[in-house]
């Protein structure tokens, strides 16, 4: 059974940093692709960053140069490092995964089959 478990959310002041983690299981040796998405109250879910099965990363314009998506050497834990956080980054953040996906980007959320439960990030001004 494929599972994703997120952690690392919290409350910070503007300009602060947080690191979100997503631990995946059940994917075996398959090449996993990962995406981070977020949903603010009253808004639709939007893509933040993706890491495809080739290791290529893509970011939404709103987080470029502030957020970094990465994976550990075992490809079990994925991270979203968030720096210089802004109040508009406040949202529930979700990790999502699938297998064997290439040339994907933050607009491709429909391509991700497996989703975590979400973790809240709140940035105060």
mmCIF file with all atom_site columns, C-alpha atoms in Angstrom:
data_model
loop_
_atom_site.group_PDB
_atom_site.id
_atom_site.type_symbol
_atom_site.label_atom_id
_atom_site.label_alt_id
_atom_site.label_comp_id
_atom_site.label_asym_id
_atom_site.label_entity_id
_atom_site.label_seq_id
_atom_site.pdbx_PDB_ins_code
_atom_site.Cartn_x
_atom_site.Cartn_y
_atom_site.Cartn_z
_atom_site.occupancy
_atom_site.B_iso_or_equiv
_atom_site.pdbx_formal_charge
_atom_site.auth_seq_id
_atom_site.auth_comp_id
_atom_site.auth_asym_id
_atom_site.auth_atom_id
_atom_site.pdbx_PDB_model_num
ATOM 1   C CA . UNK A 1 1   ? 0.000   0.000  0.000   1.00 0.00 ? 1   UNK A CA 1
ATOM 2   C CA . UNK A 1 2   ? 1.461   3.307  -1.067  1.00 0.00 ? 2   UNK A CA 1
ATOM 3   C CA . UNK A 1 3   ? 1.485   5.944  1.634   1.00 0.00 ? 3   UNK A CA 1
ATOM 4   C CA . UNK A 1 4   ? 2.766   9.481  2.083   1.00 0.00 ? 4   UNK A CA 1
ATOM 5   C CA . UNK A 1 5   ? 3.159   11.059 5.510   1.00 0.00 ? 5   UNK A CA 1
ATOM 6   C CA . UNK A 1 6   ? 3.966   14.752 5.838   1.00 0.00 ? 6   UNK A CA 1
ATOM 7   C CA . UNK A 1 7   ? 5.431   16.625 8.764   1.00 0.00 ? 7   UNK A CA 1
ATOM 8   C CA . UNK A 1 8   ? 7.132   19.904 9.542   1.00 0.00 ? 8   UNK A CA 1
ATOM 9   C CA . UNK A 1 9   ? 4.364   22.454 9.285   1.00 0.00 ? 9   UNK A CA 1
ATOM 10  C CA . UNK A 1 10  ? 3.955   25.196 11.842  1.00 0.00 ? 10  UNK A CA 1
ATOM 11  C CA . UNK A 1 11  ? 3.670   28.901 12.485  1.00 0.00 ? 11  UNK A CA 1
ATOM 12  C CA . UNK A 1 12  ? 6.418   31.385 11.692  1.00 0.00 ? 12  UNK A CA 1
ATOM 13  C CA . UNK A 1 13  ? 6.808   35.095 11.195  1.00 0.00 ? 13  UNK A CA 1
ATOM 14  C CA . UNK A 1 14  ? 7.369   36.594 7.788   1.00 0.00 ? 14  UNK A CA 1
ATOM 15  C CA . UNK A 1 15  ? 10.948  36.112 6.675   1.00 0.00 ? 15  UNK A CA 1
ATOM 16  C CA . UNK A 1 16  ? 11.276  32.877 8.584   1.00 0.00 ? 16  UNK A CA 1
ATOM 17  C CA . UNK A 1 17  ? 11.921  29.349 7.336   1.00 0.00 ? 17  UNK A CA 1
ATOM 18  C CA . UNK A 1 18  ? 10.356  25.922 7.587   1.00 0.00 ? 18  UNK A CA 1
ATOM 19  C CA . UNK A 1 19  ? 11.216  22.529 6.187   1.00 0.00 ? 19  UNK A CA 1
ATOM 20  C CA . UNK A 1 20  ? 8.444   20.125 5.283   1.00 0.00 ? 20  UNK A CA 1
ATOM 21  C CA . UNK A 1 21  ? 9.109   16.401 5.035   1.00 0.00 ? 21  UNK A CA 1
ATOM 22  C CA . UNK A 1 22  ? 7.219   13.692 3.191   1.00 0.00 ? 22  UNK A CA 1
ATOM 23  C CA . UNK A 1 23  ? 8.014   10.044 3.873   1.00 0.00 ? 23  UNK A CA 1
ATOM 24  C CA . UNK A 1 24  ? 6.849   7.655  1.169   1.00 0.00 ? 24  UNK A CA 1
ATOM 25  C CA . UNK A 1 25  ? 6.318   3.911  1.430   1.00 0.00 ? 25  UNK A CA 1
ATOM 26  C CA . UNK A 1 26  ? 5.015   1.108  -0.723  1.00 0.00 ? 26  UNK A CA 1
ATOM 27  C CA . UNK A 1 27  ? 6.636   2.264  -3.965  1.00 0.00 ? 27  UNK A CA 1
ATOM 28  C CA . UNK A 1 28  ? 9.355   -0.385 -3.991  1.00 0.00 ? 28  UNK A CA 1
ATOM 29  C CA . UNK A 1 29  ? 12.121  0.309  -6.495  1.00 0.00 ? 29  UNK A CA 1
ATOM 30  C CA . UNK A 1 30  ? 9.894   2.295  -8.809  1.00 0.00 ? 30  UNK A CA 1
ATOM 31  C CA . UNK A 1 31  ? 11.110  5.734  -9.846  1.00 0.00 ? 31  UNK A CA 1
ATOM 32  C CA . UNK A 1 32  ? 9.020   8.114  -7.801  1.00 0.00 ? 32  UNK A CA 1
ATOM 33  C CA . UNK A 1 33  ? 8.156   11.641 -8.809  1.00 0.00 ? 33  UNK A CA 1
ATOM 34  C CA . UNK A 1 34  ? 7.151   14.095 -6.116  1.00 0.00 ? 34  UNK A CA 1
ATOM 35  C CA . UNK A 1 35  ? 5.141   17.256 -6.000  1.00 0.00 ? 35  UNK A CA 1
ATOM 36  C CA . UNK A 1 36  ? 4.305   19.757 -3.306  1.00 0.00 ? 36  UNK A CA 1
ATOM 37  C CA . UNK A 1 37  ? 0.991   21.563 -3.543  1.00 0.00 ? 37  UNK A CA 1
ATOM 38  C CA . UNK A 1 38  ? -0.867  23.961 -1.291  1.00 0.00 ? 38  UNK A CA 1
ATOM 39  C CA . UNK A 1 39  ? -4.357  25.181 -0.655  1.00 0.00 ? 39  UNK A CA 1
ATOM 40  C CA . UNK A 1 40  ? -5.192  28.397 1.133   1.00 0.00 ? 40  UNK A CA 1
ATOM 41  C CA . UNK A 1 41  ? -8.623  28.972 2.706   1.00 0.00 ? 41  UNK A CA 1
ATOM 42  C CA . UNK A 1 42  ? -11.182 29.809 0.051   1.00 0.00 ? 42  UNK A CA 1
ATOM 43  C CA . UNK A 1 43  ? -8.800  29.107 -2.815  1.00 0.00 ? 43  UNK A CA 1
ATOM 44  C CA . UNK A 1 44  ? -8.110  26.219 -5.117  1.00 0.00 ? 44  UNK A CA 1
ATOM 45  C CA . UNK A 1 45  ? -5.139  23.920 -4.746  1.00 0.00 ? 45  UNK A CA 1
ATOM 46  C CA . UNK A 1 46  ? -2.043  25.173 -6.526  1.00 0.00 ? 46  UNK A CA 1
ATOM 47  C CA . UNK A 1 47  ? 1.270   23.629 -7.413  1.00 0.00 ? 47  UNK A CA 1
ATOM 48  C CA . UNK A 1 48  ? 4.403   24.733 -5.605  1.00 0.00 ? 48  UNK A CA 1
ATOM 49  C CA . UNK A 1 49  ? 7.265   22.508 -6.755  1.00 0.00 ? 49  UNK A CA 1
ATOM 50  C CA . UNK A 1 50  ? 7.857   19.201 -8.487  1.00 0.00 ? 50  UNK A CA 1
ATOM 51  C CA . UNK A 1 51  ? 10.689  16.702 -8.747  1.00 0.00 ? 51  UNK A CA 1
ATOM 52  C CA . UNK A 1 52  ? 10.316  14.307 -11.651 1.00 0.00 ? 52  UNK A CA 1
ATOM 53  C CA . UNK A 1 53  ? 11.648  10.782 -11.945 1.00 0.00 ? 53  UNK A CA 1
ATOM 54  C CA . UNK A 1 54  ? 14.806  12.105 -13.619 1.00 0.00 ? 54  UNK A CA 1
ATOM 55  C CA . UNK A 1 55  ? 15.476  14.447 -10.721 1.00 0.00 ? 55  UNK A CA 1
ATOM 56  C CA . UNK A 1 56  ? 14.465  17.585 -12.591 1.00 0.00 ? 56  UNK A CA 1
ATOM 57  C CA . UNK A 1 57  ? 12.885  20.278 -10.435 1.00 0.00 ? 57  UNK A CA 1
ATOM 58  C CA . UNK A 1 58  ? 10.330  22.899 -11.377 1.00 0.00 ? 58  UNK A CA 1
ATOM 59  C CA . UNK A 1 59  ? 8.880   25.698 -9.265  1.00 0.00 ? 59  UNK A CA 1
ATOM 60  C CA . UNK A 1 60  ? 5.906   27.978 -9.334  1.00 0.00 ? 60  UNK A CA 1
ATOM 61  C CA . UNK A 1 61  ? 6.900   31.585 -10.047 1.00 0.00 ? 61  UNK A CA 1
ATOM 62  C CA . UNK A 1 62  ? 5.626   32.678 -6.641  1.00 0.00 ? 62  UNK A CA 1
ATOM 63  C CA . UNK A 1 63  ? 8.155   30.503 -4.788  1.00 0.00 ? 63  UNK A CA 1
ATOM 64  C CA . UNK A 1 64  ? 11.106  30.494 -7.203  1.00 0.00 ? 64  UNK A CA 1
ATOM 65  C CA . UNK A 1 65  ? 14.381  31.264 -5.388  1.00 0.00 ? 65  UNK A CA 1
ATOM 66  C CA . UNK A 1 66  ? 12.697  30.841 -1.973  1.00 0.00 ? 66  UNK A CA 1
ATOM 67  C CA . UNK A 1 67  ? 11.633  27.179 -1.920  1.00 0.00 ? 67  UNK A CA 1
ATOM 68  C CA . UNK A 1 68  ? 13.699  24.079 -2.691  1.00 0.00 ? 68  UNK A CA 1
ATOM 69  C CA . UNK A 1 69  ? 12.393  20.565 -3.318  1.00 0.00 ? 69  UNK A CA 1
ATOM 70  C CA . UNK A 1 70  ? 14.798  17.693 -2.667  1.00 0.00 ? 70  UNK A CA 1
ATOM 71  C CA . UNK A 1 71  ? 15.051  14.040 -1.693  1.00 0.00 ? 71  UNK A CA 1
ATOM 72  C CA . UNK A 1 72  ? 17.337  12.068 0.555   1.00 0.00 ? 72  UNK A CA 1
ATOM 73  C CA . UNK A 1 73  ? 19.778  9.477  -0.789  1.00 0.00 ? 73  UNK A CA 1
ATOM 74  C CA . UNK A 1 74  ? 17.402  6.616  -0.095  1.00 0.00 ? 74  UNK A CA 1
ATOM 75  C CA . UNK A 1 75  ? 14.574  8.350  -1.991  1.00 0.00 ? 75  UNK A CA 1
ATOM 76  C CA . UNK A 1 76  ? 12.290  7.650  0.941   1.00 0.00 ? 76  UNK A CA 1
ATOM 77  C CA . UNK A 1 77  ? 12.059  11.153 2.379   1.00 0.00 ? 77  UNK A CA 1
ATOM 78  C CA . UNK A 1 78  ? 11.331  14.230 0.305   1.00 0.00 ? 78  UNK A CA 1
ATOM 79  C CA . UNK A 1 79  ? 11.678  17.785 1.496   1.00 0.00 ? 79  UNK A CA 1
ATOM 80  C CA . UNK A 1 80  ? 10.377  21.229 0.782   1.00 0.00 ? 80  UNK A CA 1
ATOM 81  C CA . UNK A 1 81  ? 12.731  23.823 2.216   1.00 0.00 ? 81  UNK A CA 1
ATOM 82  C CA . UNK A 1 82  ? 10.897  27.142 2.508   1.00 0.00 ? 82  UNK A CA 1
ATOM 83  C CA . UNK A 1 83  ? 12.843  30.343 3.129   1.00 0.00 ? 83  UNK A CA 1
ATOM 84  C CA . UNK A 1 84  ? 11.849  33.991 3.329   1.00 0.00 ? 84  UNK A CA 1
ATOM 85  C CA . UNK A 1 85  ? 8.272   32.974 3.998   1.00 0.00 ? 85  UNK A CA 1
ATOM 86  C CA . UNK A 1 86  ? 5.516   35.468 3.294   1.00 0.00 ? 86  UNK A CA 1
ATOM 87  C CA . UNK A 1 87  ? 1.973   35.722 4.709   1.00 0.00 ? 87  UNK A CA 1
ATOM 88  C CA . UNK A 1 88  ? 0.642   34.694 1.293   1.00 0.00 ? 88  UNK A CA 1
ATOM 89  C CA . UNK A 1 89  ? 2.425   31.350 1.718   1.00 0.00 ? 89  UNK A CA 1
ATOM 90  C CA . UNK A 1 90  ? -0.073  30.466 4.445   1.00 0.00 ? 90  UNK A CA 1
ATOM 91  C CA . UNK A 1 91  ? -1.869  27.287 3.376   1.00 0.00 ? 91  UNK A CA 1
ATOM 92  C CA . UNK A 1 92  ? -2.239  23.592 3.917   1.00 0.00 ? 92  UNK A CA 1
ATOM 93  C CA . UNK A 1 93  ? 0.644   21.921 2.116   1.00 0.00 ? 93  UNK A CA 1
ATOM 94  C CA . UNK A 1 94  ? 0.331   18.497 0.525   1.00 0.00 ? 94  UNK A CA 1
ATOM 95  C CA . UNK A 1 95  ? 2.922   16.169 -0.916  1.00 0.00 ? 95  UNK A CA 1
ATOM 96  C CA . UNK A 1 96  ? 1.913   13.970 -3.804  1.00 0.00 ? 96  UNK A CA 1
ATOM 97  C CA . UNK A 1 97  ? 3.688   11.160 -5.591  1.00 0.00 ? 97  UNK A CA 1
ATOM 98  C CA . UNK A 1 98  ? 3.427   8.913  -8.576  1.00 0.00 ? 98  UNK A CA 1
ATOM 99  C CA . UNK A 1 99  ? 5.676   6.577  -10.522 1.00 0.00 ? 99  UNK A CA 1
ATOM 100 C CA . UNK A 1 100 ? 7.636   7.070  -13.693 1.00 0.00 ? 100 UNK A CA 1
ATOM 101 C CA . UNK A 1 101 ? 6.648   10.629 -14.457 1.00 0.00 ? 101 UNK A CA 1
ATOM 102 C CA . UNK A 1 102 ? 8.858   12.960 -16.463 1.00 0.00 ? 102 UNK A CA 1
ATOM 103 C CA . UNK A 1 103 ? 8.718   16.570 -17.629 1.00 0.00 ? 103 UNK A CA 1
ATOM 104 C CA . UNK A 1 104 ? 6.119   17.451 -15.042 1.00 0.00 ? 104 UNK A CA 1
ATOM 105 C CA . UNK A 1 105 ? 5.540   20.765 -13.343 1.00 0.00 ? 105 UNK A CA 1
ATOM 106 C CA . UNK A 1 106 ? 3.426   22.420 -10.664 1.00 0.00 ? 106 UNK A CA 1
ATOM 107 C CA . UNK A 1 107 ? 0.481   22.650 -13.067 1.00 0.00 ? 107 UNK A CA 1
ATOM 108 C CA . UNK A 1 108 ? 0.356   18.855 -13.403 1.00 0.00 ? 108 UNK A CA 1
ATOM 109 C CA . UNK A 1 109 ? -1.367  17.989 -10.130 1.00 0.00 ? 109 UNK A CA 1
ATOM 110 C CA . UNK A 1 110 ? -3.855  15.751 -11.928 1.00 0.00 ? 110 UNK A CA 1
ATOM 111 C CA . UNK A 1 111 ? -0.928  13.480 -12.840 1.00 0.00 ? 111 UNK A CA 1
ATOM 112 C CA . UNK A 1 112 ? -0.279  12.605 -9.193  1.00 0.00 ? 112 UNK A CA 1
ATOM 113 C CA . UNK A 1 113 ? -2.242  9.636  -7.882  1.00 0.00 ? 113 UNK A CA 1
ATOM 114 C CA . UNK A 1 114 ? -1.036  9.408  -4.282  1.00 0.00 ? 114 UNK A CA 1
ATOM 115 C CA . UNK A 1 115 ? -1.453  12.199 -1.739  1.00 0.00 ? 115 UNK A CA 1
ATOM 116 C CA . UNK A 1 116 ? -0.491  12.915 1.829   1.00 0.00 ? 116 UNK A CA 1
ATOM 117 C CA . UNK A 1 117 ? -2.834  14.185 4.506   1.00 0.00 ? 117 UNK A CA 1
ATOM 118 C CA . UNK A 1 118 ? -1.567  17.759 4.492   1.00 0.00 ? 118 UNK A CA 1
ATOM 119 C CA . UNK A 1 119 ? 0.309   19.919 6.968   1.00 0.00 ? 119 UNK A CA 1
ATOM 120 C CA . UNK A 1 120 ? -0.548  23.481 7.944   1.00 0.00 ? 120 UNK A CA 1
ATOM 121 C CA . UNK A 1 121 ? 1.839   26.367 7.396   1.00 0.00 ? 121 UNK A CA 1
ATOM 122 C CA . UNK A 1 122 ? 0.928   29.744 8.852   1.00 0.00 ? 122 UNK A CA 1
ATOM 123 C CA . UNK A 1 123 ? 3.027   32.846 8.238   1.00 0.00 ? 123 UNK A CA 1
ATOM 124 C CA . UNK A 1 124 ? 2.257   35.970 10.235  1.00 0.00 ? 124 UNK A CA 1
ATOM 125 C CA . UNK A 1 125 ? 3.236   39.482 9.242   1.00 0.00 ? 125 UNK A CA 1
#
